[in-house]
JSON list of C-alpha atoms in Angstrom, two decimals:
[
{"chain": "A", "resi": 606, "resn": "UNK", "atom": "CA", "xyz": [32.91, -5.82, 51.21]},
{"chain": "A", "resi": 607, "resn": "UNK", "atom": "CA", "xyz": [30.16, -6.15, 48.73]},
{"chain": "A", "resi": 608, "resn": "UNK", "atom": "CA", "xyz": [30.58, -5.80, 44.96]},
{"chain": "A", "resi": 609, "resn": "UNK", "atom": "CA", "xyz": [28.02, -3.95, 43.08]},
{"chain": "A", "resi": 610, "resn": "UNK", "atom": "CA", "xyz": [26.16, -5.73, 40.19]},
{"chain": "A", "resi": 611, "resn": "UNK", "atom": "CA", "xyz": [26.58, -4.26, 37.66]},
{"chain": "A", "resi": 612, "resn": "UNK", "atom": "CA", "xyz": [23.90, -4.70, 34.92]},
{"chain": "A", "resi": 613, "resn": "UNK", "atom": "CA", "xyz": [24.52, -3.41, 30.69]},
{"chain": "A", "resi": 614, "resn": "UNK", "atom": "CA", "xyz": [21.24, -1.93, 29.49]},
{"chain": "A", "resi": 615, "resn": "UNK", "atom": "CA", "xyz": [20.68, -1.48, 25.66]},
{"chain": "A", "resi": 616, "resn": "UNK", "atom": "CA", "xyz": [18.27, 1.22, 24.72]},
{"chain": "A", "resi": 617, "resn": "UNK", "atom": "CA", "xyz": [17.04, 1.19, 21.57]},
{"chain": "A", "resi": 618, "resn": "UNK", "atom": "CA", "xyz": [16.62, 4.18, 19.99]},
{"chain": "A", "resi": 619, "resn": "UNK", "atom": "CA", "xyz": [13.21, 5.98, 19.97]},
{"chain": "A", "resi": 620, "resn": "UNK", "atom": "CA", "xyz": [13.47, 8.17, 17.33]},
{"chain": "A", "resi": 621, "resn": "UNK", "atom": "CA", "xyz": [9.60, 9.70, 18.09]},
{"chain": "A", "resi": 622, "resn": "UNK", "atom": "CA", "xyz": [11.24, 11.04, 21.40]},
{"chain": "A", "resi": 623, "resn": "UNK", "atom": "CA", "xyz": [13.66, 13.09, 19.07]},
{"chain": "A", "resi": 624, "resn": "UNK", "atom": "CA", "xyz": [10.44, 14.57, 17.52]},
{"chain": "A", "resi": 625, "resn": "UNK", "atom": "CA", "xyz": [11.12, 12.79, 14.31]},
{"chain": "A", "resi": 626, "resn": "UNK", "atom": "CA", "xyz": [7.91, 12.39, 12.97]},
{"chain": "A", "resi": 627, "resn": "UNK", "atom": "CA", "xyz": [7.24, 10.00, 10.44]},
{"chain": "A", "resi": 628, "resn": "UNK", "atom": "CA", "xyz": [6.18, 11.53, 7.00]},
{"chain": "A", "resi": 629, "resn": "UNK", "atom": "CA", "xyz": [2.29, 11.01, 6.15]},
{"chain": "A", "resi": 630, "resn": "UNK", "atom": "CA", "xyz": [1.77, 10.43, 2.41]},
{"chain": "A", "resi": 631, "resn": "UNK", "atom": "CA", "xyz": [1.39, 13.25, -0.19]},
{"chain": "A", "resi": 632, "resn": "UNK", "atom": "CA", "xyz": [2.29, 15.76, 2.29]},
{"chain": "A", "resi": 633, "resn": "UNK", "atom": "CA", "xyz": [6.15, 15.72, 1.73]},
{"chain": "A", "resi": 634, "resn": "UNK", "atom": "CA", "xyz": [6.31, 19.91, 1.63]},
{"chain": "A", "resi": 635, "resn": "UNK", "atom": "CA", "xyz": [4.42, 20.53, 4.67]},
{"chain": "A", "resi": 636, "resn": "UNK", "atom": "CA", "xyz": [6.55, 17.65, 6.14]},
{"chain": "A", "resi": 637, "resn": "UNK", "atom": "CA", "xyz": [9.63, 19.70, 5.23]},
{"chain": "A", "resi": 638, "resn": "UNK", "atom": "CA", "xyz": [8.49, 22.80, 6.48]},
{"chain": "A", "resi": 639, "resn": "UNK", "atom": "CA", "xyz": [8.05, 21.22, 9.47]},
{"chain": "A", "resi": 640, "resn": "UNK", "atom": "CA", "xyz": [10.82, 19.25, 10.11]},
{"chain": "A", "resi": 641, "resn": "UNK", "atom": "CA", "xyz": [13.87, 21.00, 9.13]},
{"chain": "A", "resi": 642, "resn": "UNK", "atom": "CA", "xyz": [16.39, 19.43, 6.91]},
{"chain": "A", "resi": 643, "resn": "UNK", "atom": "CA", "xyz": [20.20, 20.75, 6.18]},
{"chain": "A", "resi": 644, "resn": "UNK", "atom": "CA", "xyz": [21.55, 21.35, 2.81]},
{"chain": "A", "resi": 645, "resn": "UNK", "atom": "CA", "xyz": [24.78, 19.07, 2.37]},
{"chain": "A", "resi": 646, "resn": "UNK", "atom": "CA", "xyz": [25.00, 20.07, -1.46]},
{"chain": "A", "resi": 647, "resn": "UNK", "atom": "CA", "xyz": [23.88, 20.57, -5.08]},
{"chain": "A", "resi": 648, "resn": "UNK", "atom": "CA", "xyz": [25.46, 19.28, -8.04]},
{"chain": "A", "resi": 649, "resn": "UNK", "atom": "CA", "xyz": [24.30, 19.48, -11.59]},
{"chain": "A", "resi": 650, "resn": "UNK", "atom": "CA", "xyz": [25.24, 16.24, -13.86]},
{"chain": "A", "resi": 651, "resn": "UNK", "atom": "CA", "xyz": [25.37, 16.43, -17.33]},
{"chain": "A", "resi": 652, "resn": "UNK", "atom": "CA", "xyz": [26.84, 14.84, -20.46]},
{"chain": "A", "resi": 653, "resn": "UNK", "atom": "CA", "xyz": [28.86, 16.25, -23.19]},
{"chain": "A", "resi": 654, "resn": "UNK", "atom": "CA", "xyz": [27.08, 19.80, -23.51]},
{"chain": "A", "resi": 655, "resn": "UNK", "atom": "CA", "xyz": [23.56, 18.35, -22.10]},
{"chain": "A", "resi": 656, "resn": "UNK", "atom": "CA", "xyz": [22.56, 19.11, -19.03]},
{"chain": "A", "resi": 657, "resn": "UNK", "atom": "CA", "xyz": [20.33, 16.11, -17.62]},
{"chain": "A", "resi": 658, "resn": "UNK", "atom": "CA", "xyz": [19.57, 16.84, -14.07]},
{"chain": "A", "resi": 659, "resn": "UNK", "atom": "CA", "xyz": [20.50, 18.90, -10.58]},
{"chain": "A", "resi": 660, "resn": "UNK", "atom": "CA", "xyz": [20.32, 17.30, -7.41]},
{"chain": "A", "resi": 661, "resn": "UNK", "atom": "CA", "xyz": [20.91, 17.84, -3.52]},
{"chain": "A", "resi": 662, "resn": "UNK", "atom": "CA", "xyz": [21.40, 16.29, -1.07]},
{"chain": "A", "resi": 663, "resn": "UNK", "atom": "CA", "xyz": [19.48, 17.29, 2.61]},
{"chain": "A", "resi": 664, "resn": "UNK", "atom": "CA", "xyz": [19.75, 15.75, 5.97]},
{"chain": "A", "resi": 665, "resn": "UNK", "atom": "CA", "xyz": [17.97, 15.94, 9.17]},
{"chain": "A", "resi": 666, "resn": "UNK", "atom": "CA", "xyz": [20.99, 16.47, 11.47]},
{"chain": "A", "resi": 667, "resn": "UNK", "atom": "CA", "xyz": [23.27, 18.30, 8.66]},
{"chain": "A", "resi": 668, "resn": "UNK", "atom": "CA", "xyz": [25.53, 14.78, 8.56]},
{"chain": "A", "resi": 669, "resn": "UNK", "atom": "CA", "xyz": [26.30, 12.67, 5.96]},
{"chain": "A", "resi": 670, "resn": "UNK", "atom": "CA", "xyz": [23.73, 9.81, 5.42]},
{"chain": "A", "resi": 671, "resn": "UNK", "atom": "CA", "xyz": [23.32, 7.21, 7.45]},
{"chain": "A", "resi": 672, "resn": "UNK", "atom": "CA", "xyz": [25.41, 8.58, 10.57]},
{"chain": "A", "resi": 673, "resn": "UNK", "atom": "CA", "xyz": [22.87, 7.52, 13.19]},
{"chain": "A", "resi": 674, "resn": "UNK", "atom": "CA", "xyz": [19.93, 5.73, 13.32]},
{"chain": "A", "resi": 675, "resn": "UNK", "atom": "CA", "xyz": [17.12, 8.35, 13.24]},
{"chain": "A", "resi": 676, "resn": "UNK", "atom": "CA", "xyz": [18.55, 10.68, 10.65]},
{"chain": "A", "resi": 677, "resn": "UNK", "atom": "CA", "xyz": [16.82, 11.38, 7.77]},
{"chain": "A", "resi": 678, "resn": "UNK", "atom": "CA", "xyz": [17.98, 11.97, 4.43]},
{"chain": "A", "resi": 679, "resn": "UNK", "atom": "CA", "xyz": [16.24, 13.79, 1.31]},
{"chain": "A", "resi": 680, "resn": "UNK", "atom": "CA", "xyz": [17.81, 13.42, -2.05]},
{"chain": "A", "resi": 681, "resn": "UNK", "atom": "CA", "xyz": [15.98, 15.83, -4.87]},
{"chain": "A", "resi": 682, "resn": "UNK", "atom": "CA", "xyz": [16.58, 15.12, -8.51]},
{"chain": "A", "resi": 683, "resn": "UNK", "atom": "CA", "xyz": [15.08, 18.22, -10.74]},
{"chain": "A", "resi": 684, "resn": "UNK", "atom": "CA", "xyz": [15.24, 16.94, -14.19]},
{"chain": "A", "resi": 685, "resn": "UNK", "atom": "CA", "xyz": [16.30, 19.18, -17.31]},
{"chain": "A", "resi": 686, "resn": "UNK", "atom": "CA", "xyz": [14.67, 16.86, -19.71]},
{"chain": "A", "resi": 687, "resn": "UNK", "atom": "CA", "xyz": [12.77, 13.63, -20.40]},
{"chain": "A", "resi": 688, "resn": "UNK", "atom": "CA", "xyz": [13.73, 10.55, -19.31]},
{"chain": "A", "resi": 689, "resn": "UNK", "atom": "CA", "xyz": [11.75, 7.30, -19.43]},
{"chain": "A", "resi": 690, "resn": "UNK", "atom": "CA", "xyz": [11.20, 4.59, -17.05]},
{"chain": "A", "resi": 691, "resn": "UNK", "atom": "CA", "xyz": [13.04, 2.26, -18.61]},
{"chain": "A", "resi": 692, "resn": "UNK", "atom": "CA", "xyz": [16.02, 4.34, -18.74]},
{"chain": "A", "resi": 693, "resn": "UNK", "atom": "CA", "xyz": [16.16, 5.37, -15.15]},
{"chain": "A", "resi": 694, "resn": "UNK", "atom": "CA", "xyz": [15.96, 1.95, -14.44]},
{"chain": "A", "resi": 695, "resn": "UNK", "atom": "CA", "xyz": [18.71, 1.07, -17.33]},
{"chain": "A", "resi": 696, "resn": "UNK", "atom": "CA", "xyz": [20.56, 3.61, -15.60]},
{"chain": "A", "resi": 697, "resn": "UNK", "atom": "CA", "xyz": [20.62, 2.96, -11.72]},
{"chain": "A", "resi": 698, "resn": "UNK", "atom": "CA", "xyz": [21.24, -0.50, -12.65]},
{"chain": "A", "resi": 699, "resn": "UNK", "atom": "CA", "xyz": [24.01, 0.44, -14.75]},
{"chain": "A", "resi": 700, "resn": "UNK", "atom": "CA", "xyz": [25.75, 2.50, -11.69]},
{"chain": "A", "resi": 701, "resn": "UNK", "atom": "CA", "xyz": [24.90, -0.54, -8.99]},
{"chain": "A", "resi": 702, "resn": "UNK", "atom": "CA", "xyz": [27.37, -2.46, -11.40]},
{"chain": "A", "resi": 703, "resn": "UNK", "atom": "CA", "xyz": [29.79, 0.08, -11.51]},
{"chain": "A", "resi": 704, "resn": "UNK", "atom": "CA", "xyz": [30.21, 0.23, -8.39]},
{"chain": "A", "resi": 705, "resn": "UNK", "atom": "CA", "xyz": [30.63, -3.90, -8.43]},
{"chain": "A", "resi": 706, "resn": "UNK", "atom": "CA", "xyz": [27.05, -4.39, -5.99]},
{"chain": "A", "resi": 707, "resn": "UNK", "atom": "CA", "xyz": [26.03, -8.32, -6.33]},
{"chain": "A", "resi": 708, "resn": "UNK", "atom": "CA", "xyz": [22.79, -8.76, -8.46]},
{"chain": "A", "resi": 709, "resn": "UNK", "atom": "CA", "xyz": [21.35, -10.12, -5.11]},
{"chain": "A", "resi": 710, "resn": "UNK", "atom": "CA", "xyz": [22.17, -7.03, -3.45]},
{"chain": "A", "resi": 711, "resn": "UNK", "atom": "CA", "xyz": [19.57, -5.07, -5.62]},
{"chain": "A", "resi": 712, "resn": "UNK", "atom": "CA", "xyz": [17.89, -6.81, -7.96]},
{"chain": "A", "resi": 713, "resn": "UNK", "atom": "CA", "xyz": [14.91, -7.53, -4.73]},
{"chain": "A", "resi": 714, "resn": "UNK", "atom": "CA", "xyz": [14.36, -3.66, -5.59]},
{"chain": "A", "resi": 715, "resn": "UNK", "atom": "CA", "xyz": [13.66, -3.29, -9.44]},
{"chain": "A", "resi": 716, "resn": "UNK", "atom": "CA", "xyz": [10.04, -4.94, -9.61]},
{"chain": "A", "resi": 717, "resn": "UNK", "atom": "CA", "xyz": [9.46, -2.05, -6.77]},
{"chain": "A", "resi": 718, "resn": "UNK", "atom": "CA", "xyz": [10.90, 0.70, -8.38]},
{"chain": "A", "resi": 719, "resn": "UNK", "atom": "CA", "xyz": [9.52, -0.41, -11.73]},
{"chain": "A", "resi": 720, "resn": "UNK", "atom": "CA", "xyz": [5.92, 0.02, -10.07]},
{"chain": "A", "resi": 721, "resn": "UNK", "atom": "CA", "xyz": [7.06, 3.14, -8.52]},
{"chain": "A", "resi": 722, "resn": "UNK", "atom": "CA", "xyz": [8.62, 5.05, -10.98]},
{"chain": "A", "resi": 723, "resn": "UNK", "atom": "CA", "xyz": [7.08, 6.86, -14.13]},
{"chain": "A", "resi": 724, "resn": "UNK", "atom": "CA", "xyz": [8.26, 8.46, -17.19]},
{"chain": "A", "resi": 725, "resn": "UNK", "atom": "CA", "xyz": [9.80, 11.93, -15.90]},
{"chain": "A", "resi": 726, "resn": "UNK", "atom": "CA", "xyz": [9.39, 15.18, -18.08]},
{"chain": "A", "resi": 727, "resn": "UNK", "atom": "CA", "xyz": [11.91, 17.97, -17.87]},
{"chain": "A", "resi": 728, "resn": "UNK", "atom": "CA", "xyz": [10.69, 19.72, -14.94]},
{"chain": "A", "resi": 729, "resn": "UNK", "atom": "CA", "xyz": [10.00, 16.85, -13.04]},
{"chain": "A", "resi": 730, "resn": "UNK", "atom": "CA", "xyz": [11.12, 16.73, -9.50]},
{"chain": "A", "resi": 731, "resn": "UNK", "atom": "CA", "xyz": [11.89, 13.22, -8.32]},
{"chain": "A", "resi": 732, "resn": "UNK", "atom": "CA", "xyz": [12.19, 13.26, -4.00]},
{"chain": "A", "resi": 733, "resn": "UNK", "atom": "CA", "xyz": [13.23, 9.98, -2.02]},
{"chain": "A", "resi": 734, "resn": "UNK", "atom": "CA", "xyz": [13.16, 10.60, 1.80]},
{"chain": "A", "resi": 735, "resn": "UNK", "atom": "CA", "xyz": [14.33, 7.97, 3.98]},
{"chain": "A", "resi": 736, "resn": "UNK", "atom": "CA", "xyz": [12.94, 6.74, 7.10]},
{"chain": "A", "resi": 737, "resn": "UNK", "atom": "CA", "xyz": [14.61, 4.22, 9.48]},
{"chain": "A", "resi": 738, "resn": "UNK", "atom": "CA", "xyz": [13.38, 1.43, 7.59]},
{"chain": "A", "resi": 739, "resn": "UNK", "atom": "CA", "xyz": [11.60, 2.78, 5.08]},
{"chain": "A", "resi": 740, "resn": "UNK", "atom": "CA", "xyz": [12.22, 5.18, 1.56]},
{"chain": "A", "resi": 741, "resn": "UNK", "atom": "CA", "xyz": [9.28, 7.43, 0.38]},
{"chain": "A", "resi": 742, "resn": "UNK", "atom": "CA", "xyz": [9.52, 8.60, -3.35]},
{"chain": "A", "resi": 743, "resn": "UNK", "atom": "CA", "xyz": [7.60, 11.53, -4.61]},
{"chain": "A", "resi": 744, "resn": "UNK", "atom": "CA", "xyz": [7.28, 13.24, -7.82]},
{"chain": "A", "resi": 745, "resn": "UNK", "atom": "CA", "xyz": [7.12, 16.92, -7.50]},
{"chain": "A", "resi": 746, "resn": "UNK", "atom": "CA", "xyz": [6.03, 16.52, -3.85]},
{"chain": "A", "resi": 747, "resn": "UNK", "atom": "CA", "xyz": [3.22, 13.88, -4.40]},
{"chain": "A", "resi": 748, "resn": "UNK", "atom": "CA", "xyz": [3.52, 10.86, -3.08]},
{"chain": "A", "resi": 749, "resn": "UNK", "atom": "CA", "xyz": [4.05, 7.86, -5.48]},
{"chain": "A", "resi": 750, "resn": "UNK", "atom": "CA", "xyz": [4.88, 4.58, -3.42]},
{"chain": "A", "resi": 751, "resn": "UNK", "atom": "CA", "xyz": [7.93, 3.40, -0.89]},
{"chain": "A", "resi": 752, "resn": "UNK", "atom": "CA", "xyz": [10.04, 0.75, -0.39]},
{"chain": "A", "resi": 753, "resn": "UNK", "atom": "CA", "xyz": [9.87, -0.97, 3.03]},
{"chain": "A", "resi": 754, "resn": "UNK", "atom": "CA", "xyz": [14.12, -2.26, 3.59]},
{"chain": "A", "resi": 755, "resn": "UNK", "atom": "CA", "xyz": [16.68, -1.41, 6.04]},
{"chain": "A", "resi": 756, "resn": "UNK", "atom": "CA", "xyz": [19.27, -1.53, 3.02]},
{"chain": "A", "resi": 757, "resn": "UNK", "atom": "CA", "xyz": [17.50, 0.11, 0.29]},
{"chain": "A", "resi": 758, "resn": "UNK", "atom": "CA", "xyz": [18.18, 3.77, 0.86]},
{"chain": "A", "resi": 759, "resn": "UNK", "atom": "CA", "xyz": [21.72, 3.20, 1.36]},
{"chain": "A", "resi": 760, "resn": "UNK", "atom": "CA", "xyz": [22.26, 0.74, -1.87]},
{"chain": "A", "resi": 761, "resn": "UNK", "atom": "CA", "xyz": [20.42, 3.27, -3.44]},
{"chain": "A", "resi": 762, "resn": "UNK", "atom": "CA", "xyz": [22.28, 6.48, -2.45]},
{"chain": "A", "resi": 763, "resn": "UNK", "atom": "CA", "xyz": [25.64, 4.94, -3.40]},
{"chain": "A", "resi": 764, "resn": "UNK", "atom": "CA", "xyz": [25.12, 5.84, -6.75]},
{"chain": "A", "resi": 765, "resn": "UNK", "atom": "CA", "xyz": [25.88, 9.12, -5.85]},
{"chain": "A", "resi": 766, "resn": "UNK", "atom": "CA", "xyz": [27.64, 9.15, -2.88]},
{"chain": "A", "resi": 767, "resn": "UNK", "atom": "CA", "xyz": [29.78, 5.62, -2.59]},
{"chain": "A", "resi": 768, "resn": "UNK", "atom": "CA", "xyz": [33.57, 6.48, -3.17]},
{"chain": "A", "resi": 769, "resn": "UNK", "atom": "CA", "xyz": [33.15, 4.51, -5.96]},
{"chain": "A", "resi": 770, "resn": "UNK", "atom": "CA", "xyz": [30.62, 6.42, -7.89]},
{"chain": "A", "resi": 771, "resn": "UNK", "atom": "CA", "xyz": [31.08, 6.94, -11.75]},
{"chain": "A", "resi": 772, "resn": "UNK", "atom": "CA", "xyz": [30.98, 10.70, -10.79]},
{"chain": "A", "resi": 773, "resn": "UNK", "atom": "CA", "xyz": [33.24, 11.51, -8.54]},
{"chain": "A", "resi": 774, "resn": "UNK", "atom": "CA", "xyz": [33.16, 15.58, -8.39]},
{"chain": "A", "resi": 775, "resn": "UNK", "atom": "CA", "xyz": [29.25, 15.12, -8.15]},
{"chain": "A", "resi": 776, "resn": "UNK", "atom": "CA", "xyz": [29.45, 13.53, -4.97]},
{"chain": "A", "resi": 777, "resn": "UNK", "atom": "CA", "xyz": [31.83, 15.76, -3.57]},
{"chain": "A", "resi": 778, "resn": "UNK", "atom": "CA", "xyz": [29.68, 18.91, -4.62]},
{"chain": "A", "resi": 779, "resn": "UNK", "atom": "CA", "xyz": [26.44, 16.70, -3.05]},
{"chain": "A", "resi": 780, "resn": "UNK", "atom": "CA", "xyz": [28.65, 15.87, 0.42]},
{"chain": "A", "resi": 781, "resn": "UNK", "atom": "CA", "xyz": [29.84, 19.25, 0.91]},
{"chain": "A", "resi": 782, "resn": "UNK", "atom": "CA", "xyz": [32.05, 19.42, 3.98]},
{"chain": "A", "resi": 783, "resn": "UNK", "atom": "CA", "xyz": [30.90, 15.88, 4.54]},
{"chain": "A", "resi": 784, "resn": "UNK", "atom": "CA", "xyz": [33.32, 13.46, 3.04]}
]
């Protein structure tokens, strides 16, 4: 009797073969029109009696983030009023030490945003799309810079969506049936 060999084959993942195109720059609304993306949620946050921003939360497979290898995720932030530079980057550092990150687990990141980011007026809409290993921002659909990093997107999106988060009912509203 003969015994079969038996040999274990790892496939990595193509995600072009799943017509995932990768996003060309300043084209993220034709790139959303033509790759469609599933609404996980919406949440507004404010403080006290002002309203600051509304956000949601898209996917490319209608999962929660970071389920599989070639989804892609789109989190929108429309802002209700002015915010600075400096405090959006005040701010997302203040919520990566909320939720107890190590300095070493972001702080790679803030030169990058810092030459990404602007000053946002009310009315601005701030986009990050991610992309295997890669995070696009726009403002109001133009493109403005990326971040090359496997861990980025995620450290990022825990601000919002970690267990953890400082807002709790805002991530539930932005998961939807997701959690």
């Amino acid at each position: 009797a003969s015994t079969a060999n038996k040999q274990s084959h790892t496939t990595e993942i193509n995600c072009e073969a799943l017509d995932l195109e990768e996003v060309k720059a300043n084209n993220l609304t034709k790139y959303i029109a033509k790759q469609p993306f599933t609404l996980l949620g919406k949440a507004k946050f404010s403080v006290l009696f002002w309203d600051i921003y509304e956000s949601s939360l898209l996917t490319s497979d209608g999962k929660k983030p970071f389920n599989q290898a070639c989804q892609q995720a789109l989190f929108e932030i429309q802002y209700l009023r002015d915010i600075s530079k400096k405090d959006l980057l005040d701010n997302t550092v203040s919520q990566w030490q909320h939720l107890s990150l190590k300095e070493s687990e972001y702080l790679l990141f803030l030169p990058l945003l810092e030459s990404i980011w602007l000053d946002i007026n009310a009315g601005d809409r701030l986009s990050m799309l991610t992309q295997r290993n890669k995070t696009l921002f726009y403002l109001n659909s133009e493109y403005i810079g990326e971040i090359e990093s496997i861990t980025f997107a995620k450290t990022f999106l825990r601000i919002w969506i970690d267990e953890g988060t400082s807002e709790p009912k805002l991530r539930l509203k932005l998961l939807g049936d997701n959690v």
